[in-house]
Amino acid sequence: MSEADAPDVLVLRRGTHGMPVEQYADAIRERLPDRSVELARTPAAEREAIRSATFATGMTLERDLLEAADELAVFACAYAGTGHLPLEELEERGVAVTNASGVHGPNIGEHVLGAILGFVRRFHVGRRRQDRREWRHYRAHELQGSTVTIVGLGAIGEAVAERLEPFGVETIGVRYTPEKGGPTDEVIGFEGEAFDDALARTDYLVLACPLTETTRGLIDREALVTLDPEAVLVNVARGPVVDTDALVAALRSNRLRGAALDVTDPEPLPEDHPLWTFENVQITPHNAGHTPEYYERLADIVAENVRRRENGDDALENQVLP
């Protein structure tokens, strides 16, 4: 393909959440009706189209594909995290990289709120009694007056805090740079006694942070012992943020009221894993962000950045590199 025939936007073939990548390409076309948007549906088509493409988007970009990208100026990663990309090679080639930060705020924020309310009202207990056709009362809880700690105050953490605001709760936010503040009543860092003190006061612990050296294994045996036995854990971050063996041990010894896990370690969760067996554990298969709006919000970012480049604006939305 010659440079003259290169598309304005090249969409790579891998989709996510089981949604056809054609939907992503169509959403970009709707926003850029006067530009050419090409979807490469085979490995050969990707290798051919990437040679002359200046703007590409996709879930990932393998090193061998990048080596063929002679003209690439922008890669729009369709995930919020970019650690899986060959960032050093992209930087050496002078390729700007953007991410999907923000697209998961509303959908995962609602998932977290639903998980918390499910445990507050003990819907899992009601469901079991409904399945048995058993009309027997049980006591629920109230969210009002509770303390919710949100680990990670990115787009998802902020969306969770915003959705909790009408419920009359106290919120604690945890972030690397607490001096930046945030939408929670308190903001603390990961280090020192402040984090342990927050855990001890927490009724609902929401993990919405990236997986880093700091957060890997953050919720370990000691953290779970520090939490009140009536606390509930909600993990929409990454599975390894929680020590799985420690979590299983806490659940078995009734040192945790329950857990809502959209991510696990390992993942997928093996069929014989003990986490499947707990009645007070809600497991969803890493699909808290799976709504029709996911590709729509991604397409908004891509379209905006195509327009910025055409207008000579070097500052791209969600730019993470350089």
PDB file of C-alpha atoms in Angstrom:
ATOM      1  CA  MET A   1       0.000   0.000   0.000  1.00  0.00           C
ATOM      2  CA  SER A   2       1.435   3.404  -0.958  1.00  0.00           C
ATOM      3  CA  GLU A   3       1.486   6.372   1.377  1.00  0.00           C
ATOM      4  CA  ALA A   4      -1.193   8.019  -0.741  1.00  0.00           C
ATOM      5  CA  ASP A   5      -3.474   5.037  -0.154  1.00  0.00           C
ATOM      6  CA  ALA A   6      -2.842   4.893   3.585  1.00  0.00           C
ATOM      7  CA  PRO A   7      -5.973   5.157   5.758  1.00  0.00           C
ATOM      8  CA  ASP A   8      -6.443   8.066   8.121  1.00  0.00           C
ATOM      9  CA  VAL A   9      -7.047   5.536  10.890  1.00  0.00           C
ATOM     10  CA  LEU A  10      -5.978   1.888  10.904  1.00  0.00           C
ATOM     11  CA  VAL A  11      -7.870  -0.366  13.308  1.00  0.00           C
ATOM     12  CA  LEU A  12      -6.055  -3.560  14.279  1.00  0.00           C
ATOM     13  CA  ARG A  13      -7.979  -6.819  14.381  1.00  0.00           C
ATOM     14  CA  ARG A  14      -8.046  -7.741  18.084  1.00  0.00           C
ATOM     15  CA  GLY A  15     -11.195  -6.764  19.980  1.00  0.00           C
ATOM     16  CA  THR A  16     -12.041  -7.018  23.667  1.00  0.00           C
ATOM     17  CA  HIS A  17     -14.833  -8.120  25.996  1.00  0.00           C
ATOM     18  CA  GLY A  18     -16.026 -10.485  23.271  1.00  0.00           C
ATOM     19  CA  MET A  19     -17.329  -7.531  21.264  1.00  0.00           C
ATOM     20  CA  PRO A  20     -16.594  -7.587  17.512  1.00  0.00           C
ATOM     21  CA  VAL A  21     -13.874  -5.105  16.636  1.00  0.00           C
ATOM     22  CA  GLU A  22     -16.043  -4.083  13.668  1.00  0.00           C
ATOM     23  CA  GLN A  23     -18.160  -2.167  16.173  1.00  0.00           C
ATOM     24  CA  TYR A  24     -15.111  -0.129  17.172  1.00  0.00           C
ATOM     25  CA  ALA A  25     -14.233   0.647  13.560  1.00  0.00           C
ATOM     26  CA  ASP A  26     -17.848   1.625  12.813  1.00  0.00           C
ATOM     27  CA  ALA A  27     -17.930   3.950  15.825  1.00  0.00           C
ATOM     28  CA  ILE A  28     -14.795   5.732  14.561  1.00  0.00           C
ATOM     29  CA  ARG A  29     -16.295   6.017  11.054  1.00  0.00           C
ATOM     30  CA  GLU A  30     -19.428   7.632  12.489  1.00  0.00           C
ATOM     31  CA  ARG A  31     -17.290  10.312  14.110  1.00  0.00           C
ATOM     32  CA  LEU A  32     -14.972  10.786  11.132  1.00  0.00           C
ATOM     33  CA  PRO A  33     -17.275  10.427   8.101  1.00  0.00           C
ATOM     34  CA  ASP A  34     -14.894  12.325   5.812  1.00  0.00           C
ATOM     35  CA  ARG A  35     -11.818  10.244   6.684  1.00  0.00           C
ATOM     36  CA  SER A  36     -10.827   6.754   5.700  1.00  0.00           C
ATOM     37  CA  VAL A  37     -10.969   4.166   8.486  1.00  0.00           C
ATOM     38  CA  GLU A  38      -9.588   0.736   7.627  1.00  0.00           C
ATOM     39  CA  LEU A  39     -10.066  -2.410   9.688  1.00  0.00           C
ATOM     40  CA  ALA A  40      -7.335  -5.000   9.170  1.00  0.00           C
ATOM     41  CA  ARG A  41      -9.052  -8.347   9.687  1.00  0.00           C
ATOM     42  CA  THR A  42      -6.118 -10.731   9.116  1.00  0.00           C
ATOM     43  CA  PRO A  43      -2.447 -10.820  10.175  1.00  0.00           C
ATOM     44  CA  ALA A  44      -1.388 -10.284   6.572  1.00  0.00           C
ATOM     45  CA  ALA A  45      -3.702  -7.294   6.223  1.00  0.00           C
ATOM     46  CA  GLU A  46      -2.271  -5.783   9.404  1.00  0.00           C
ATOM     47  CA  ARG A  47       1.314  -6.181   8.203  1.00  0.00           C
ATOM     48  CA  GLU A  48       0.478  -4.622   4.848  1.00  0.00           C
ATOM     49  CA  ALA A  49      -1.577  -1.709   6.167  1.00  0.00           C
ATOM     50  CA  ILE A  50       0.770  -0.806   9.037  1.00  0.00           C
ATOM     51  CA  ARG A  51       3.603  -0.048   6.602  1.00  0.00           C
ATOM     52  CA  SER A  52       2.080   3.242   5.508  1.00  0.00           C
ATOM     53  CA  ALA A  53      -0.315   3.997   8.367  1.00  0.00           C
ATOM     54  CA  THR A  54       0.389   7.136  10.392  1.00  0.00           C
ATOM     55  CA  PHE A  55      -2.405   6.632  12.939  1.00  0.00           C
ATOM     56  CA  ALA A  56      -3.265   3.171  14.278  1.00  0.00           C
ATOM     57  CA  THR A  57      -5.410   1.970  17.133  1.00  0.00           C
ATOM     58  CA  GLY A  58      -5.909  -1.358  18.843  1.00  0.00           C
ATOM     59  CA  MET A  59      -5.675  -3.348  22.032  1.00  0.00           C
ATOM     60  CA  THR A  60      -2.013  -4.165  21.541  1.00  0.00           C
ATOM     61  CA  LEU A  61       0.861  -3.645  19.121  1.00  0.00           C
ATOM     62  CA  GLU A  62       3.311  -6.498  18.822  1.00  0.00           C
ATOM     63  CA  ARG A  63       7.006  -5.775  18.276  1.00  0.00           C
ATOM     64  CA  ASP A  64       7.142  -7.490  14.888  1.00  0.00           C
ATOM     65  CA  LEU A  65       4.210  -5.407  13.683  1.00  0.00           C
ATOM     66  CA  LEU A  66       5.828  -2.223  14.974  1.00  0.00           C
ATOM     67  CA  GLU A  67       8.998  -3.061  13.036  1.00  0.00           C
ATOM     68  CA  ALA A  68       6.969  -2.889   9.824  1.00  0.00           C
ATOM     69  CA  ALA A  69       5.366   0.446  10.761  1.00  0.00           C
ATOM     70  CA  ASP A  70       7.538   2.795   8.726  1.00  0.00           C
ATOM     71  CA  GLU A  71       5.289   5.868   8.939  1.00  0.00           C
ATOM     72  CA  LEU A  72       3.513   5.402  12.269  1.00  0.00           C
ATOM     73  CA  ALA A  73       3.143   8.647  14.248  1.00  0.00           C
ATOM     74  CA  VAL A  74       0.382   7.805  16.747  1.00  0.00           C
ATOM     75  CA  PHE A  75      -0.753   4.573  18.366  1.00  0.00           C
ATOM     76  CA  ALA A  76      -4.049   4.853  20.251  1.00  0.00           C
ATOM     77  CA  CYS A  77      -4.087   2.007  22.749  1.00  0.00           C
ATOM     78  CA  ALA A  78      -7.622   0.813  23.425  1.00  0.00           C
ATOM     79  CA  TYR A  79      -6.754  -0.166  26.996  1.00  0.00           C
ATOM     80  CA  ALA A  80      -6.141   2.182  29.906  1.00  0.00           C
ATOM     81  CA  GLY A  81      -2.942   0.316  30.768  1.00  0.00           C
ATOM     82  CA  THR A  82       0.002   0.461  28.368  1.00  0.00           C
ATOM     83  CA  GLY A  83       2.502  -1.738  30.177  1.00  0.00           C
ATOM     84  CA  HIS A  84       1.963  -4.540  27.654  1.00  0.00           C
ATOM     85  CA  LEU A  85       3.163  -2.356  24.780  1.00  0.00           C
ATOM     86  CA  PRO A  86       6.786  -2.153  23.523  1.00  0.00           C
ATOM     87  CA  LEU A  87       7.084   1.348  24.973  1.00  0.00           C
ATOM     88  CA  GLU A  88      10.857   1.679  24.596  1.00  0.00           C
ATOM     89  CA  GLU A  89      10.690   0.851  20.909  1.00  0.00           C
ATOM     90  CA  LEU A  90       7.749   3.208  20.417  1.00  0.00           C
ATOM     91  CA  GLU A  91       9.651   6.005  22.119  1.00  0.00           C
ATOM     92  CA  GLU A  92      12.775   5.339  20.046  1.00  0.00           C
ATOM     93  CA  ARG A  93      10.680   5.646  16.891  1.00  0.00           C
ATOM     94  CA  GLY A  94       9.073   8.857  18.100  1.00  0.00           C
ATOM     95  CA  VAL A  95       5.568   7.375  18.117  1.00  0.00           C
ATOM     96  CA  ALA A  96       3.065   9.177  20.322  1.00  0.00           C
ATOM     97  CA  VAL A  97       0.989   6.799  22.455  1.00  0.00           C
ATOM     98  CA  THR A  98      -2.433   7.504  23.912  1.00  0.00           C
ATOM     99  CA  ASN A  99      -4.520   5.295  26.166  1.00  0.00           C
ATOM    100  CA  ALA A 100      -8.167   4.672  26.999  1.00  0.00           C
ATOM    101  CA  SER A 101      -8.106   6.294  30.422  1.00  0.00           C
ATOM    102  CA  GLY A 102     -11.574   7.410  31.402  1.00  0.00           C
ATOM    103  CA  VAL A 103     -13.609   5.085  29.207  1.00  0.00           C
ATOM    104  CA  HIS A 104     -14.222   2.710  32.110  1.00  0.00           C
ATOM    105  CA  GLY A 105     -15.315   5.317  34.635  1.00  0.00           C
ATOM    106  CA  PRO A 106     -19.118   5.161  34.269  1.00  0.00           C
ATOM    107  CA  ASN A 107     -19.485   1.435  33.576  1.00  0.00           C
ATOM    108  CA  ILE A 108     -17.103   0.120  36.238  1.00  0.00           C
ATOM    109  CA  GLY A 109     -18.255   2.797  38.673  1.00  0.00           C
ATOM    110  CA  GLU A 110     -21.781   1.409  38.363  1.00  0.00           C
ATOM    111  CA  HIS A 111     -20.480  -2.154  38.721  1.00  0.00           C
ATOM    112  CA  VAL A 112     -18.780  -1.254  42.004  1.00  0.00           C
ATOM    113  CA  LEU A 113     -21.852   0.518  43.322  1.00  0.00           C
ATOM    114  CA  GLY A 114     -24.024  -2.473  42.413  1.00  0.00           C
ATOM    115  CA  ALA A 115     -21.626  -4.867  44.144  1.00  0.00           C
ATOM    116  CA  ILE A 116     -21.591  -2.785  47.310  1.00  0.00           C
ATOM    117  CA  LEU A 117     -25.381  -2.438  47.391  1.00  0.00           C
ATOM    118  CA  GLY A 118     -25.735  -6.162  46.756  1.00  0.00           C
ATOM    119  CA  PHE A 119     -23.807  -6.907  49.934  1.00  0.00           C
ATOM    120  CA  VAL A 120     -25.504  -4.103  51.861  1.00  0.00           C
ATOM    121  CA  ARG A 121     -28.933  -5.559  51.110  1.00  0.00           C
ATOM    122  CA  ARG A 122     -27.642  -9.170  51.138  1.00  0.00           C
ATOM    123  CA  PHE A 123     -29.295  -9.995  47.841  1.00  0.00           C
ATOM    124  CA  HIS A 124     -27.240 -13.196  47.627  1.00  0.00           C
ATOM    125  CA  VAL A 125     -29.051 -14.467  50.712  1.00  0.00           C
ATOM    126  CA  GLY A 126     -32.417 -13.516  49.250  1.00  0.00           C
ATOM    127  CA  ARG A 127     -31.562 -15.280  45.997  1.00  0.00           C
ATOM    128  CA  ARG A 128     -30.716 -18.510  47.773  1.00  0.00           C
ATOM    129  CA  ARG A 129     -34.011 -18.423  49.672  1.00  0.00           C
ATOM    130  CA  GLN A 130     -35.893 -17.631  46.482  1.00  0.00           C
ATOM    131  CA  ASP A 131     -34.284 -20.634  44.766  1.00  0.00           C
ATOM    132  CA  ARG A 132     -35.539 -22.779  47.653  1.00  0.00           C
ATOM    133  CA  ARG A 133     -38.954 -21.044  47.611  1.00  0.00           C
ATOM    134  CA  GLU A 134     -38.380 -20.242  51.231  1.00  0.00           C
ATOM    135  CA  TRP A 135     -40.223 -17.236  52.716  1.00  0.00           C
ATOM    136  CA  ARG A 136     -37.981 -16.494  55.683  1.00  0.00           C
ATOM    137  CA  HIS A 137     -36.854 -13.066  56.804  1.00  0.00           C
ATOM    138  CA  TYR A 138     -33.225 -12.072  57.096  1.00  0.00           C
ATOM    139  CA  ARG A 139     -31.539  -8.910  58.323  1.00  0.00           C
ATOM    140  CA  ALA A 140     -29.769  -6.602  55.850  1.00  0.00           C
ATOM    141  CA  HIS A 141     -27.372  -3.698  56.374  1.00  0.00           C
ATOM    142  CA  GLU A 142     -27.387   0.022  55.583  1.00  0.00           C
ATOM    143  CA  LEU A 143     -24.800   1.820  53.493  1.00  0.00           C
ATOM    144  CA  GLN A 144     -25.412   5.177  55.158  1.00  0.00           C
ATOM    145  CA  GLY A 145     -22.785   5.927  57.763  1.00  0.00           C
ATOM    146  CA  SER A 146     -20.312   3.371  56.382  1.00  0.00           C
ATOM    147  CA  THR A 147     -16.701   4.043  55.457  1.00  0.00           C
ATOM    148  CA  VAL A 148     -15.648   3.193  51.912  1.00  0.00           C
ATOM    149  CA  THR A 149     -11.949   3.147  51.060  1.00  0.00           C
ATOM    150  CA  ILE A 150     -11.099   3.487  47.371  1.00  0.00           C
ATOM    151  CA  VAL A 151      -7.589   2.392  46.433  1.00  0.00           C
ATOM    152  CA  GLY A 152      -6.737   4.262  43.234  1.00  0.00           C
ATOM    153  CA  LEU A 153      -8.182   7.654  42.325  1.00  0.00           C
ATOM    154  CA  GLY A 154      -7.953   7.494  38.556  1.00  0.00           C
ATOM    155  CA  ALA A 155     -11.031   7.731  36.358  1.00  0.00           C
ATOM    156  CA  ILE A 156     -12.586   4.611  37.896  1.00  0.00           C
ATOM    157  CA  GLY A 157     -11.883   5.581  41.490  1.00  0.00           C
ATOM    158  CA  GLU A 158     -13.254   9.061  40.892  1.00  0.00           C
ATOM    159  CA  ALA A 159     -16.381   7.606  39.277  1.00  0.00           C
ATOM    160  CA  VAL A 160     -16.910   5.348  42.301  1.00  0.00           C
ATOM    161  CA  ALA A 161     -16.534   8.280  44.713  1.00  0.00           C
ATOM    162  CA  GLU A 162     -18.937  10.391  42.675  1.00  0.00           C
ATOM    163  CA  ARG A 163     -21.593   7.659  42.684  1.00  0.00           C
ATOM    164  CA  LEU A 164     -21.248   7.112  46.430  1.00  0.00           C
ATOM    165  CA  GLU A 165     -21.754  10.764  47.285  1.00  0.00           C
ATOM    166  CA  PRO A 166     -25.578  10.651  47.706  1.00  0.00           C
ATOM    167  CA  PHE A 167     -25.408   7.668  50.083  1.00  0.00           C
ATOM    168  CA  GLY A 168     -24.094   9.470  53.140  1.00  0.00           C
ATOM    169  CA  VAL A 169     -20.836   7.549  53.477  1.00  0.00           C
ATOM    170  CA  GLU A 170     -17.362   8.570  54.557  1.00  0.00           C
ATOM    171  CA  THR A 171     -14.809   8.002  51.810  1.00  0.00           C
ATOM    172  CA  ILE A 172     -11.052   7.511  51.993  1.00  0.00           C
ATOM    173  CA  GLY A 173      -8.985   7.682  48.828  1.00  0.00           C
ATOM    174  CA  VAL A 174      -5.579   6.063  48.441  1.00  0.00           C
ATOM    175  CA  ARG A 175      -3.157   7.317  45.795  1.00  0.00           C
ATOM    176  CA  TYR A 176       0.567   7.634  45.165  1.00  0.00           C
ATOM    177  CA  THR A 177       0.513  11.419  45.527  1.00  0.00           C
ATOM    178  CA  PRO A 178      -1.974  12.242  48.282  1.00  0.00           C
ATOM    179  CA  GLU A 179      -0.970  15.895  48.162  1.00  0.00           C
ATOM    180  CA  LYS A 180      -2.944  16.133  44.904  1.00  0.00           C
ATOM    181  CA  GLY A 181      -6.120  15.571  46.880  1.00  0.00           C
ATOM    182  CA  GLY A 182      -9.172  14.010  45.322  1.00  0.00           C
ATOM    183  CA  PRO A 183     -12.947  13.613  45.457  1.00  0.00           C
ATOM    184  CA  THR A 184     -12.924  11.638  48.732  1.00  0.00           C
ATOM    185  CA  ASP A 185     -13.286  12.975  52.270  1.00  0.00           C
ATOM    186  CA  GLU A 186      -9.709  11.930  53.035  1.00  0.00           C
ATOM    187  CA  VAL A 187      -6.768  11.201  50.749  1.00  0.00           C
ATOM    188  CA  ILE A 188      -3.804   9.160  51.947  1.00  0.00           C
ATOM    189  CA  GLY A 189      -0.807   7.403  50.440  1.00  0.00           C
ATOM    190  CA  PHE A 190       0.173   3.747  50.337  1.00  0.00           C
ATOM    191  CA  GLU A 191       2.933   4.035  52.903  1.00  0.00           C
ATOM    192  CA  GLY A 192       3.040   4.137  56.679  1.00  0.00           C
ATOM    193  CA  GLU A 193       0.444   3.830  59.374  1.00  0.00           C
ATOM    194  CA  ALA A 194      -2.170   5.904  57.557  1.00  0.00           C
ATOM    195  CA  PHE A 195      -2.993   3.049  55.187  1.00  0.00           C
ATOM    196  CA  ASP A 196      -3.305   0.508  58.016  1.00  0.00           C
ATOM    197  CA  ASP A 197      -5.468   2.946  59.971  1.00  0.00           C
ATOM    198  CA  ALA A 198      -7.727   3.369  56.941  1.00  0.00           C
ATOM    199  CA  LEU A 199      -8.104  -0.408  56.568  1.00  0.00           C
ATOM    200  CA  ALA A 200      -9.085  -0.705  60.220  1.00  0.00           C
ATOM    201  CA  ARG A 201     -11.899   1.825  59.692  1.00  0.00           C
ATOM    202  CA  THR A 202     -13.111   0.407  56.381  1.00  0.00           C
ATOM    203  CA  ASP A 203     -16.481  -1.231  55.808  1.00  0.00           C
ATOM    204  CA  TYR A 204     -16.156  -1.533  52.018  1.00  0.00           C
ATOM    205  CA  LEU A 205     -12.725  -1.740  50.384  1.00  0.00           C
ATOM    206  CA  VAL A 206     -12.702  -0.940  46.665  1.00  0.00           C
ATOM    207  CA  LEU A 207      -9.579  -1.757  44.642  1.00  0.00           C
ATOM    208  CA  ALA A 208      -9.405   0.336  41.463  1.00  0.00           C
ATOM    209  CA  CYS A 209      -5.661   0.801  41.079  1.00  0.00           C
ATOM    210  CA  PRO A 210      -3.182  -0.276  38.410  1.00  0.00           C
ATOM    211  CA  LEU A 211      -0.968  -3.295  39.063  1.00  0.00           C
ATOM    212  CA  THR A 212       2.477  -2.012  40.040  1.00  0.00           C
ATOM    213  CA  GLU A 213       5.284  -3.100  42.315  1.00  0.00           C
ATOM    214  CA  THR A 214       3.568  -1.137  45.070  1.00  0.00           C
ATOM    215  CA  THR A 215       0.106  -2.622  44.590  1.00  0.00           C
ATOM    216  CA  ARG A 216       1.050  -6.232  43.825  1.00  0.00           C
ATOM    217  CA  GLY A 217       0.003  -8.237  46.871  1.00  0.00           C
ATOM    218  CA  LEU A 218      -1.155  -5.058  48.604  1.00  0.00           C
ATOM    219  CA  ILE A 219      -4.097  -6.859  50.191  1.00  0.00           C
ATOM    220  CA  ASP A 220      -2.193  -9.662  51.886  1.00  0.00           C
ATOM    221  CA  ARG A 221      -2.742 -11.618  55.074  1.00  0.00           C
ATOM    222  CA  GLU A 222      -1.784  -8.677  57.292  1.00  0.00           C
ATOM    223  CA  ALA A 223      -4.129  -6.321  55.457  1.00  0.00           C
ATOM    224  CA  LEU A 224      -6.994  -8.800  55.689  1.00  0.00           C
ATOM    225  CA  VAL A 225      -6.384  -9.244  59.426  1.00  0.00           C
ATOM    226  CA  THR A 226      -6.433  -5.449  59.831  1.00  0.00           C
ATOM    227  CA  LEU A 227      -9.787  -5.167  58.065  1.00  0.00           C
ATOM    228  CA  ASP A 228     -12.846  -5.585  60.263  1.00  0.00           C
ATOM    229  CA  PRO A 229     -14.378  -9.080  59.863  1.00  0.00           C
ATOM    230  CA  GLU A 230     -17.581  -7.369  58.684  1.00  0.00           C
ATOM    231  CA  ALA A 231     -15.774  -5.612  55.816  1.00  0.00           C
ATOM    232  CA  VAL A 232     -16.442  -6.374  52.146  1.00  0.00           C
ATOM    233  CA  LEU A 233     -13.763  -6.414  49.433  1.00  0.00           C
ATOM    234  CA  VAL A 234     -14.537  -5.254  45.879  1.00  0.00           C
ATOM    235  CA  ASN A 235     -11.754  -5.804  43.325  1.00  0.00           C
ATOM    236  CA  VAL A 236     -12.023  -4.223  39.866  1.00  0.00           C
ATOM    237  CA  ALA A 237      -8.262  -3.589  39.632  1.00  0.00           C
ATOM    238  CA  ARG A 238      -6.144  -6.637  38.821  1.00  0.00           C
ATOM    239  CA  GLY A 239      -6.167 -10.053  40.446  1.00  0.00           C
ATOM    240  CA  PRO A 240      -2.598  -9.945  41.853  1.00  0.00           C
ATOM    241  CA  VAL A 241      -3.396  -6.836  43.907  1.00  0.00           C
ATOM    242  CA  VAL A 242      -4.909  -9.389  46.309  1.00  0.00           C
ATOM    243  CA  ASP A 243      -3.060 -12.367  47.763  1.00  0.00           C
ATOM    244  CA  THR A 244      -5.504 -15.074  46.691  1.00  0.00           C
ATOM    245  CA  ASP A 245      -4.413 -17.654  49.266  1.00  0.00           C
ATOM    246  CA  ALA A 246      -4.779 -15.090  52.036  1.00  0.00           C
ATOM    247  CA  LEU A 247      -8.233 -14.142  50.738  1.00  0.00           C
ATOM    248  CA  VAL A 248      -9.379 -17.776  50.715  1.00  0.00           C
ATOM    249  CA  ALA A 249      -8.059 -18.237  54.254  1.00  0.00           C
ATOM    250  CA  ALA A 250      -9.885 -15.111  55.450  1.00  0.00           C
ATOM    251  CA  LEU A 251     -13.152 -16.269  53.903  1.00  0.00           C
ATOM    252  CA  ARG A 252     -12.820 -19.759  55.368  1.00  0.00           C
ATOM    253  CA  SER A 253     -12.267 -18.381  58.860  1.00  0.00           C
ATOM    254  CA  ASN A 254     -15.102 -15.814  58.590  1.00  0.00           C
ATOM    255  CA  ARG A 255     -12.672 -12.889  58.776  1.00  0.00           C
ATOM    256  CA  LEU A 256     -14.405 -11.160  55.866  1.00  0.00           C
ATOM    257  CA  ARG A 257     -18.108 -10.590  55.255  1.00  0.00           C
ATOM    258  CA  GLY A 258     -17.709 -11.103  51.538  1.00  0.00           C
ATOM    259  CA  ALA A 259     -15.950 -10.253  48.301  1.00  0.00           C
ATOM    260  CA  ALA A 260     -16.981  -9.119  44.839  1.00  0.00           C
ATOM    261  CA  LEU A 261     -14.261 -10.089  42.371  1.00  0.00           C
ATOM    262  CA  ASP A 262     -14.288  -8.984  38.751  1.00  0.00           C
ATOM    263  CA  VAL A 263     -10.618  -9.970  38.532  1.00  0.00           C
ATOM    264  CA  THR A 264      -8.801 -12.915  40.073  1.00  0.00           C
ATOM    265  CA  ASP A 265      -5.372 -14.445  40.372  1.00  0.00           C
ATOM    266  CA  PRO A 266      -5.111 -16.758  38.499  1.00  0.00           C
ATOM    267  CA  GLU A 267      -7.338 -15.613  35.680  1.00  0.00           C
ATOM    268  CA  PRO A 268      -9.407 -17.218  34.279  1.00  0.00           C
ATOM    269  CA  LEU A 269     -10.257 -18.813  37.597  1.00  0.00           C
ATOM    270  CA  PRO A 270      -9.875 -22.630  37.342  1.00  0.00           C
ATOM    271  CA  GLU A 271     -13.064 -24.652  37.703  1.00  0.00           C
ATOM    272  CA  ASP A 272     -11.787 -26.378  40.854  1.00  0.00           C
ATOM    273  CA  HIS A 273     -10.671 -23.181  42.606  1.00  0.00           C
ATOM    274  CA  PRO A 274     -12.110 -22.762  46.133  1.00  0.00           C
ATOM    275  CA  LEU A 275     -13.250 -19.192  45.441  1.00  0.00           C
ATOM    276  CA  TRP A 276     -16.127 -20.630  43.389  1.00  0.00           C
ATOM    277  CA  THR A 277     -17.506 -22.391  46.456  1.00  0.00           C
ATOM    278  CA  PHE A 278     -18.173 -19.463  48.802  1.00  0.00           C
ATOM    279  CA  GLU A 279     -21.743 -18.227  48.989  1.00  0.00           C
ATOM    280  CA  ASN A 280     -20.505 -14.782  50.023  1.00  0.00           C
ATOM    281  CA  VAL A 281     -18.237 -14.334  46.996  1.00  0.00           C
ATOM    282  CA  GLN A 282     -19.544 -12.772  43.803  1.00  0.00           C
ATOM    283  CA  ILE A 283     -17.401 -13.569  40.766  1.00  0.00           C
ATOM    284  CA  THR A 284     -17.734 -11.885  37.384  1.00  0.00           C
ATOM    285  CA  PRO A 285     -15.363 -12.804  34.516  1.00  0.00           C
ATOM    286  CA  HIS A 286     -13.403  -9.531  34.188  1.00  0.00           C
ATOM    287  CA  ASN A 287     -16.280  -7.859  32.385  1.00  0.00           C
ATOM    288  CA  ALA A 288     -17.202  -4.915  34.610  1.00  0.00           C
ATOM    289  CA  GLY A 289     -16.387  -2.669  31.635  1.00  0.00           C
ATOM    290  CA  HIS A 290     -18.351  -4.692  29.103  1.00  0.00           C
ATOM    291  CA  THR A 291     -21.101  -2.354  27.937  1.00  0.00           C
ATOM    292  CA  PRO A 292     -22.009  -1.037  24.464  1.00  0.00           C
ATOM    293  CA  GLU A 293     -20.570   2.357  25.423  1.00  0.00           C
ATOM    294  CA  TYR A 294     -16.990   1.028  25.717  1.00  0.00           C
ATOM    295  CA  TYR A 295     -16.192   1.294  22.005  1.00  0.00           C
ATOM    296  CA  GLU A 296     -18.207   4.507  21.752  1.00  0.00           C
ATOM    297  CA  ARG A 297     -16.055   6.288  24.326  1.00  0.00           C
ATOM    298  CA  LEU A 298     -12.890   4.872  22.771  1.00  0.00           C
ATOM    299  CA  ALA A 299     -13.960   6.238  19.395  1.00  0.00           C
ATOM    300  CA  ASP A 300     -14.498   9.685  20.926  1.00  0.00           C
ATOM    301  CA  ILE A 301     -10.835   9.792  21.999  1.00  0.00           C
ATOM    302  CA  VAL A 302      -9.555   8.592  18.626  1.00  0.00           C
ATOM    303  CA  ALA A 303     -11.678  11.042  16.639  1.00  0.00           C
ATOM    304  CA  GLU A 304     -10.648  13.955  18.825  1.00  0.00           C
ATOM    305  CA  ASN A 305      -6.965  13.138  18.383  1.00  0.00           C
ATOM    306  CA  VAL A 306      -7.267  12.759  14.618  1.00  0.00           C
ATOM    307  CA  ARG A 307      -8.741  16.273  14.514  1.00  0.00           C
ATOM    308  CA  ARG A 308      -6.022  17.648  16.784  1.00  0.00           C
ATOM    309  CA  ARG A 309      -3.287  16.260  14.539  1.00  0.00           C
ATOM    310  CA  GLU A 310      -4.931  17.756  11.483  1.00  0.00           C
ATOM    311  CA  ASN A 311      -5.029  21.119  13.259  1.00  0.00           C
ATOM    312  CA  GLY A 312      -1.350  20.869  14.142  1.00  0.00           C
ATOM    313  CA  ASP A 313      -1.974  20.384  17.873  1.00  0.00           C
ATOM    314  CA  ASP A 314       0.859  18.371  19.385  1.00  0.00           C
ATOM    315  CA  ALA A 315      -1.003  17.771  22.673  1.00  0.00           C
ATOM    316  CA  LEU A 316      -3.196  14.687  22.282  1.00  0.00           C
ATOM    317  CA  GLU A 317      -5.975  13.602  24.615  1.00  0.00           C
ATOM    318  CA  ASN A 318      -4.819  10.850  27.010  1.00  0.00           C
ATOM    319  CA  GLN A 319      -1.247  11.061  25.726  1.00  0.00           C
ATOM    320  CA  VAL A 320       1.143   8.901  27.747  1.00  0.00           C
ATOM    321  CA  LEU A 321       4.192   8.921  25.427  1.00  0.00           C
ATOM    322  CA  PRO A 322       6.312  10.877  24.850  1.00  0.00           C
TER     323      PRO A 322
END
